[in-house]
Amino acid sequence: MLYDENNIFAKIIRKEIQTEIIEETNDSIAFYDHAPKAPKHILVVPKGAYISFDDFSQNASEAEIVDFIRLVGKLARDAGVKDTGYRLIANHGLDANQEVPHFHIHILAGKPLGPMLSA
Ligand code: AMP
């Protein structure tokens, strides 16, 4: 599968689509999910053209990975949910129902989130 340069997150990264940016680093960007599944629902996205976790974990540089992972942790701390708890989700591919083909992690928090999956 080739990376789709016109996916919605690529457009947000290029600032072709306006959204409220929570934080941006050299290699990563974070913004709110427009259809939140919890009171706090943040998307953290590497700026590089990585389709999914599989692509990112194999092909991103160590600097990009460190930047991304540290930003995920910082955003959760800044959101004030470190003590109450939060869930990280990265959907890869069809069975996970990945909608946007640009790697991202969801930070979900703000209420008890229940079991990990409903069977
Ligand atoms: P996934 O199924 O992991 O690919 O999740 C994609 C997420 O992106 C969904 O939760 C959508 O609500 C969210 N989303 C799609 N387009 C936008 C957008 N323009 N701004 C913010 N969130 C978006």
Coordinates of N, CA, C and O and ligand atoms in Angstrom, one line a residue:
M1 N 0.8 -1.2 0.0 CA 0.0 0.0 0.0 C 0.9 1.2 0.0 O 1.8 1.4 0.8
L2 N 0.6 2.2 -0.9 CA 1.3 3.4 -1.0 C 0.7 4.5 -0.1 O -0.5 4.5 0.1
Y3 N 1.5 5.3 0.4 CA 1.0 6.4 1.3 C 0.2 7.4 0.4 O 0.6 7.8 -0.6
D4 N -1.0 7.7 0.9 CA -1.9 8.6 0.2 C -1.6 10.1 0.7 O -2.0 10.4 1.8
E5 N -1.0 10.9 -0.1 CA -0.6 12.2 0.2 C -1.8 13.1 0.5 O -1.7 14.2 1.1
N6 N -3.0 12.7 0.1 CA -4.2 13.5 0.3 C -5.1 13.0 1.4 O -6.2 13.5 1.5
N7 N -4.5 12.2 2.3 CA -5.3 11.8 3.4 C -5.5 13.0 4.3 O -4.7 14.0 4.3
I8 N -6.6 13.0 5.2 CA -7.0 14.2 5.9 C -5.9 14.6 6.9 O -5.7 15.9 7.1
F9 N -5.1 13.7 7.5 CA -4.1 14.2 8.4 C -2.9 14.8 7.7 O -2.3 15.7 8.2
A10 N -2.6 14.3 6.5 CA -1.6 15.0 5.7 C -2.0 16.4 5.4 O -1.1 17.3 5.4
K11 N -3.2 16.6 5.1 CA -3.7 18.0 4.9 C -3.6 18.9 6.1 O -3.3 20.1 6.0
I12 N -3.9 18.3 7.3 CA -3.8 19.0 8.5 C -2.3 19.4 8.8 O -2.0 20.5 9.1
I13 N -1.4 18.4 8.6 CA 0.0 18.7 8.8 C 0.5 19.8 7.8 O 1.3 20.6 8.2
R14 N 0.0 19.8 6.6 CA 0.4 20.8 5.6 C -0.3 22.1 5.8 O -0.1 23.1 5.1
K15 N -1.3 22.1 6.8 CA -2.1 23.3 7.2 C -3.0 23.7 6.0 O -3.4 24.9 5.9
E16 N -3.4 22.7 5.2 CA -4.4 23.0 4.2 C -5.8 22.9 4.8 O -6.7 23.4 4.2
I17 N -5.9 22.3 5.9 CA -7.2 22.2 6.7 C -6.9 22.8 8.0 O -5.9 22.4 8.7
Q18 N -7.8 23.7 8.5 CA -7.6 24.4 9.8 C -8.2 23.5 10.9 O -9.2 22.9 10.7
T19 N -7.4 23.3 11.9 CA -7.9 22.7 13.1 C -7.2 23.2 14.3 O -6.1 23.8 14.1
E20 N -7.7 23.1 15.5 CA -7.1 23.7 16.7 C -5.9 22.7 17.0 O -6.1 21.6 17.4
I21 N -4.7 23.2 16.9 CA -3.5 22.4 17.2 C -3.2 22.6 18.7 O -3.1 23.7 19.2
I22 N -3.1 21.4 19.4 CA -2.8 21.5 20.8 C -1.3 21.7 21.0 O -0.9 22.5 21.8
E23 N -0.5 21.0 20.2 CA 1.0 21.1 20.3 C 1.6 20.6 19.1 O 1.1 19.7 18.4
E24 N 2.7 21.2 18.7 CA 3.4 20.8 17.5 C 4.9 20.8 17.8 O 5.4 21.7 18.5
T25 N 5.6 19.8 17.4 CA 7.1 19.7 17.5 C 7.6 19.6 16.1 O 6.9 19.6 15.1
N26 N 9.0 19.5 16.0 CA 9.6 19.3 14.7 C 8.9 18.1 13.9 O 8.7 18.2 12.7
D27 N 8.7 17.0 14.6 CA 8.3 15.8 14.0 C 6.9 15.3 14.2 O 6.5 14.3 13.6
S28 N 6.2 16.0 15.1 CA 4.8 15.5 15.5 C 3.9 16.7 15.7 O 4.3 17.8 15.9
I29 N 2.6 16.3 15.6 CA 1.5 17.3 15.8 C 0.4 16.7 16.6 O 0.1 15.5 16.4
A30 N -0.3 17.4 17.4 CA -1.5 16.9 18.1 C -2.7 17.8 18.0 O -2.5 19.1 18.0
F31 N -3.8 17.3 17.8 CA -5.1 18.0 17.7 C -6.2 17.2 18.3 O -6.1 16.0 18.5
Y32 N -7.4 17.8 18.4 CA -8.6 17.1 19.0 C -9.2 16.3 17.9 O -9.4 16.7 16.7
D33 N -9.7 15.1 18.3 CA -10.5 14.3 17.4 C -11.9 15.0 17.1 O -12.5 15.5 18.1
H34 N -12.3 15.1 15.9 CA -13.5 15.9 15.6 C -14.8 15.2 15.9 O -15.9 15.7 15.9
A35 N -14.6 13.9 16.3 CA -15.8 13.1 16.7 C -15.4 12.4 18.0 O -15.2 11.2 18.0
P36 N -15.3 13.1 19.1 CA -14.7 12.5 20.3 C -15.4 11.4 20.8 O -16.6 11.4 20.9
K37 N -14.7 10.3 21.2 CA -15.3 9.1 21.8 C -15.1 9.1 23.3 O -15.5 8.1 24.0
A38 N -14.6 10.2 23.9 CA -14.5 10.3 25.3 C -14.4 11.8 25.6 O -14.1 12.6 24.7
P39 N -14.6 12.3 26.9 CA -14.5 13.7 27.2 C -13.2 14.3 26.7 O -13.2 15.5 26.3
K40 N -12.1 13.6 26.8 CA -10.9 14.1 26.2 C -10.4 13.1 25.2 O -10.3 11.9 25.5
H41 N -10.3 13.5 24.0 CA -9.9 12.7 22.8 C -8.9 13.4 22.0 O -9.3 14.3 21.2
I42 N -7.7 13.1 22.1 CA -6.6 13.8 21.4 C -6.0 12.8 20.4 O -5.8 11.6 20.7
L43 N -5.6 13.3 19.2 CA -4.9 12.6 18.2 C -3.5 13.1 18.2 O -3.2 14.3 18.1
V44 N -2.5 12.2 18.2 CA -1.1 12.5 18.1 C -0.6 11.9 16.8 O -0.8 10.6 16.6
V45 N 0.1 12.7 16.0 CA 0.3 12.3 14.6 C 1.8 12.6 14.3 O 2.2 13.8 14.5
P46 N 2.6 11.7 13.8 CA 3.9 12.1 13.3 C 3.8 12.8 12.0 O 2.8 12.5 11.2
K47 N 4.6 13.8 11.7 CA 4.5 14.5 10.5 C 5.0 13.8 9.3 O 4.6 14.1 8.2
G48 N 5.8 12.8 9.5 CA 6.4 12.0 8.4 C 5.3 11.1 7.8 O 4.2 10.9 8.4
A49 N 5.5 10.7 6.5 CA 4.5 10.0 5.7 C 4.5 8.5 6.1 O 5.0 7.7 5.3
Y50 N 3.9 8.2 7.2 CA 3.8 6.8 7.7 C 2.4 6.4 7.7 O 1.5 7.0 8.3
I51 N 2.1 5.2 7.1 CA 0.7 4.8 6.9 C 0.1 4.3 8.2 O -1.1 4.6 8.5
S52 N 0.9 3.6 9.0 CA 0.3 3.0 10.2 C 1.4 2.7 11.2 O 2.6 2.9 10.9
F53 N 1.0 2.1 12.3 CA 2.1 1.7 13.3 C 3.1 0.8 12.7 O 4.3 1.0 13.0
D54 N 2.7 -0.1 11.8 CA 3.7 -1.0 11.2 C 4.8 -0.2 10.5 O 6.0 -0.5 10.6
D55 N 4.3 0.7 9.6 CA 5.2 1.5 8.8 C 6.1 2.4 9.8 O 7.3 2.4 9.6
F56 N 5.5 3.0 10.7 CA 6.2 4.0 11.6 C 7.3 3.2 12.4 O 8.4 3.6 12.5
S57 N 6.9 2.0 13.0 CA 7.8 1.3 13.8 C 9.0 0.8 13.0 O 10.1 0.6 13.6
Q58 N 8.8 0.5 11.7 CA 9.9 0.0 10.9 C 10.8 1.1 10.3 O 12.0 0.9 10.2
N59 N 10.1 2.2 9.9 CA 10.8 3.1 9.0 C 11.1 4.5 9.6 O 11.9 5.3 9.1
A60 N 10.5 4.8 10.7 CA 10.7 6.2 11.3 C 12.1 6.2 11.9 O 12.6 5.1 12.4
S61 N 12.7 7.3 12.0 CA 14.0 7.5 12.6 C 13.8 7.4 14.1 O 12.7 7.6 14.7
E62 N 14.9 7.1 14.8 CA 14.9 7.1 16.3 C 14.4 8.5 16.8 O 13.7 8.6 17.8
A63 N 14.9 9.5 16.2 CA 14.5 10.9 16.6 C 13.0 11.1 16.5 O 12.4 11.7 17.4
E64 N 12.4 10.6 15.4 CA 11.0 10.8 15.2 C 10.2 10.0 16.2 O 9.2 10.4 16.8
I65 N 10.7 8.8 16.5 CA 10.0 7.9 17.5 C 10.1 8.5 18.9 O 9.0 8.6 19.6
V66 N 11.2 9.0 19.2 CA 11.4 9.6 20.6 C 10.5 10.8 20.7 O 9.8 11.0 21.7
D67 N 10.5 11.6 19.7 CA 9.7 12.9 19.7 C 8.2 12.5 19.8 O 7.5 13.1 20.7
F68 N 7.8 11.5 19.1 CA 6.4 11.2 19.1 C 6.0 10.6 20.5 O 5.0 11.0 21.1
I69 N 6.7 9.6 21.0 CA 6.4 9.0 22.2 C 6.4 10.0 23.4 O 5.5 10.0 24.2
R70 N 7.4 10.8 23.4 CA 7.5 11.8 24.5 C 6.3 12.8 24.4 O 5.8 13.2 25.4
L71 N 5.9 13.1 23.2 CA 4.8 14.1 23.1 C 3.5 13.4 23.6 O 2.7 14.0 24.2
V72 N 3.3 12.1 23.3 CA 2.1 11.4 23.8 C 2.0 11.5 25.3 O 1.0 11.9 25.9
G73 N 3.2 11.2 25.9 CA 3.2 11.3 27.4 C 3.0 12.7 27.9 O 2.2 12.9 28.9
K74 N 3.6 13.6 27.3 CA 3.4 15.0 27.7 C 2.0 15.5 27.6 O 1.5 16.2 28.5
L75 N 1.4 15.2 26.5 CA 0.0 15.6 26.3 C -0.9 15.0 27.3 O -1.9 15.7 27.8
A76 N -0.7 13.8 27.7 CA -1.6 13.1 28.7 C -1.3 13.8 30.1 O -2.3 14.1 30.8
R77 N -0.1 14.1 30.4 CA 0.2 14.9 31.6 C -0.4 16.2 31.6 O -1.1 16.7 32.5
D78 N -0.2 16.9 30.5 CA -0.8 18.3 30.3 C -2.3 18.3 30.4 O -2.9 19.3 30.9
A79 N -2.9 17.2 30.0 CA -4.4 17.1 30.0 C -4.9 16.8 31.4 O -6.1 16.7 31.7
G80 N -4.0 16.5 32.3 CA -4.3 16.3 33.7 C -4.9 14.9 34.0 O -5.6 14.7 35.0
V81 N -4.6 13.9 33.1 CA -5.2 12.6 33.3 C -4.2 11.5 33.7 O -4.6 10.3 33.7
K82 N -3.0 11.9 34.0 CA -2.0 10.9 34.4 C -2.5 10.1 35.6 O -2.4 8.9 35.7
D83 N -3.1 10.8 36.6 CA -3.5 10.1 37.8 C -4.8 9.4 37.7 O -5.1 8.3 38.3
T84 N -5.8 10.0 36.9 CA -7.1 9.3 36.8 C -7.0 8.2 35.7 O -7.8 7.3 35.8
G85 N -6.1 8.3 34.8 CA -6.0 7.2 33.8 C -6.4 7.6 32.4 O -7.1 8.6 32.2
Y86 N -5.8 6.9 31.4 CA -6.1 7.2 30.0 C -5.8 6.0 29.2 O -5.2 5.0 29.7
R87 N -6.4 5.9 28.0 CA -6.1 4.8 27.1 C -5.5 5.3 25.8 O -5.9 6.3 25.3
L88 N -4.5 4.5 25.3 CA -3.9 4.8 24.1 C -4.4 3.8 23.1 O -4.3 2.6 23.4
I89 N -4.8 4.2 21.9 CA -5.2 3.3 20.8 C -4.5 3.7 19.5 O -4.4 4.8 19.1
A90 N -3.9 2.7 18.8 CA -3.4 2.8 17.5 C -4.0 1.7 16.6 O -3.8 0.6 16.9
N91 N -4.8 2.1 15.7 CA -5.5 1.2 14.8 C -4.6 0.9 13.6 O -4.2 1.9 12.9
H92 N -4.3 -0.3 13.3 CA -3.5 -0.7 12.1 C -4.4 -1.6 11.2 O -4.7 -2.7 11.6
G93 N -4.8 -1.1 10.0 CA -5.3 -2.0 9.0 C -6.8 -2.3 9.2 O -7.5 -1.7 10.0
L94 N -7.2 -3.2 8.4 CA -8.7 -3.5 8.2 C -9.3 -4.0 9.5 O -10.4 -3.5 9.9
D95 N -8.7 -5.0 10.1 CA -9.4 -5.6 11.3 C -9.5 -4.6 12.4 O -10.4 -4.8 13.2
A96 N -8.6 -3.7 12.4 CA -8.7 -2.6 13.5 C -9.6 -1.5 13.1 O -9.7 -0.5 13.8
N97 N -10.1 -1.5 11.8 CA -11.0 -0.4 11.3 C -10.2 0.9 11.3 O -10.8 1.9 11.6
Q98 N -9.0 0.9 10.8 CA -8.3 2.1 10.7 C -8.9 3.0 9.6 O -9.0 2.5 8.4
E99 N -9.3 4.2 9.9 CA -10.1 5.0 9.0 C -9.1 5.9 8.2 O -9.3 6.2 7.0
V100 N -8.1 6.5 8.9 CA -7.2 7.5 8.3 C -5.9 6.8 8.1 O -5.2 6.4 9.0
P101 N -5.4 6.7 6.8 CA -4.2 5.9 6.5 C -2.9 6.7 6.8 O -2.0 6.8 5.9
H102 N -2.8 7.4 7.9 CA -1.6 8.1 8.4 C -1.5 7.8 9.9 O -2.5 8.0 10.6
F103 N -0.4 7.2 10.3 CA -0.3 6.7 11.6 C -0.6 7.8 12.7 O -0.2 8.9 12.6
H104 N -1.4 7.3 13.7 CA -1.7 8.2 14.8 C -2.0 7.4 16.0 O -2.4 6.2 15.9
I105 N -1.9 8.0 17.1 CA -2.4 7.4 18.4 C -3.5 8.3 19.0 O -3.4 9.5 18.9
H106 N -4.5 7.6 19.4 CA -5.6 8.2 20.1 C -5.3 8.3 21.6 O -4.9 7.2 22.2
I107 N -5.4 9.4 22.3 CA -5.4 9.5 23.7 C -6.9 9.7 24.2 O -7.5 10.7 23.8
L108 N -7.4 8.8 24.9 CA -8.8 8.8 25.4 C -8.8 8.9 26.9 O -8.1 8.1 27.6
A109 N -9.6 9.8 27.4 CA -9.6 10.0 28.9 C -10.8 10.8 29.3 O -11.6 11.3 28.4
G110 N -10.9 11.0 30.6 CA -11.9 11.9 31.1 C -13.1 11.3 31.7 O -14.0 12.0 32.3
K111 N -13.2 10.0 31.7 CA -14.3 9.2 32.4 C -13.8 7.8 32.5 O -12.9 7.4 31.7
P112 N -14.4 6.9 33.3 CA -14.0 5.5 33.3 C -14.4 5.0 31.9 O -15.5 5.1 31.4
L113 N -13.4 4.3 31.2 CA -13.5 4.0 29.8 C -14.1 2.5 29.6 O -14.3 2.1 28.5
G114 N -14.3 1.8 30.7 CA -14.9 0.5 30.6 C -13.9 -0.5 30.1 O -12.7 -0.2 30.0
P115 N -14.4 -1.7 29.7 CA -13.5 -2.8 29.3 C -12.8 -2.3 28.0 O -13.3 -1.5 27.3
M116 N -11.6 -3.0 27.7 CA -10.8 -2.6 26.6 C -11.6 -2.7 25.3 O -11.6 -1.8 24.4
L117 N -12.3 -3.8 25.1 CA -13.1 -4.1 23.9 C -14.5 -4.7 24.3 O -14.5 -5.5 25.3
S118 N -15.5 -4.4 23.6 CA -16.7 -5.2 23.8 C -16.7 -6.4 22.8 O -16.4 -6.1 21.6
A119 N -16.9 -7.5 23.3 CA -16.7 -8.7 22.4 C -17.6 -8.8 21.2 O -18.7 -8.2 21.3
Ligands
AMP1 P1 -8.7 5.6 13.0 O1 -9.9 4.8 12.9 O2 -7.8 5.2 14.1 O3 -8.0 5.9 11.7 O4 -9.2 7.0 13.6 C1 -9.3 8.2 12.8 C2 -9.9 9.3 13.7 O5 -9.7 10.5 13.0 C3 -11.4 9.1 14.0 O6 -11.6 9.1 15.4 C4 -12.0 10.4 13.4 O7 -13.0 11.0 14.2 C5 -10.8 11.4 13.3 N1 -10.8 12.4 12.3 C6 -11.1 12.3 11.0 N2 -11.0 13.4 10.4 C7 -10.6 14.4 11.3 C8 -10.4 15.8 11.3 N3 -10.5 16.5 10.1 N4 -10.1 16.4 12.5 C9 -10.0 15.7 13.6 N5 -10.2 14.3 13.7 C10 -10.5 13.7 12.6

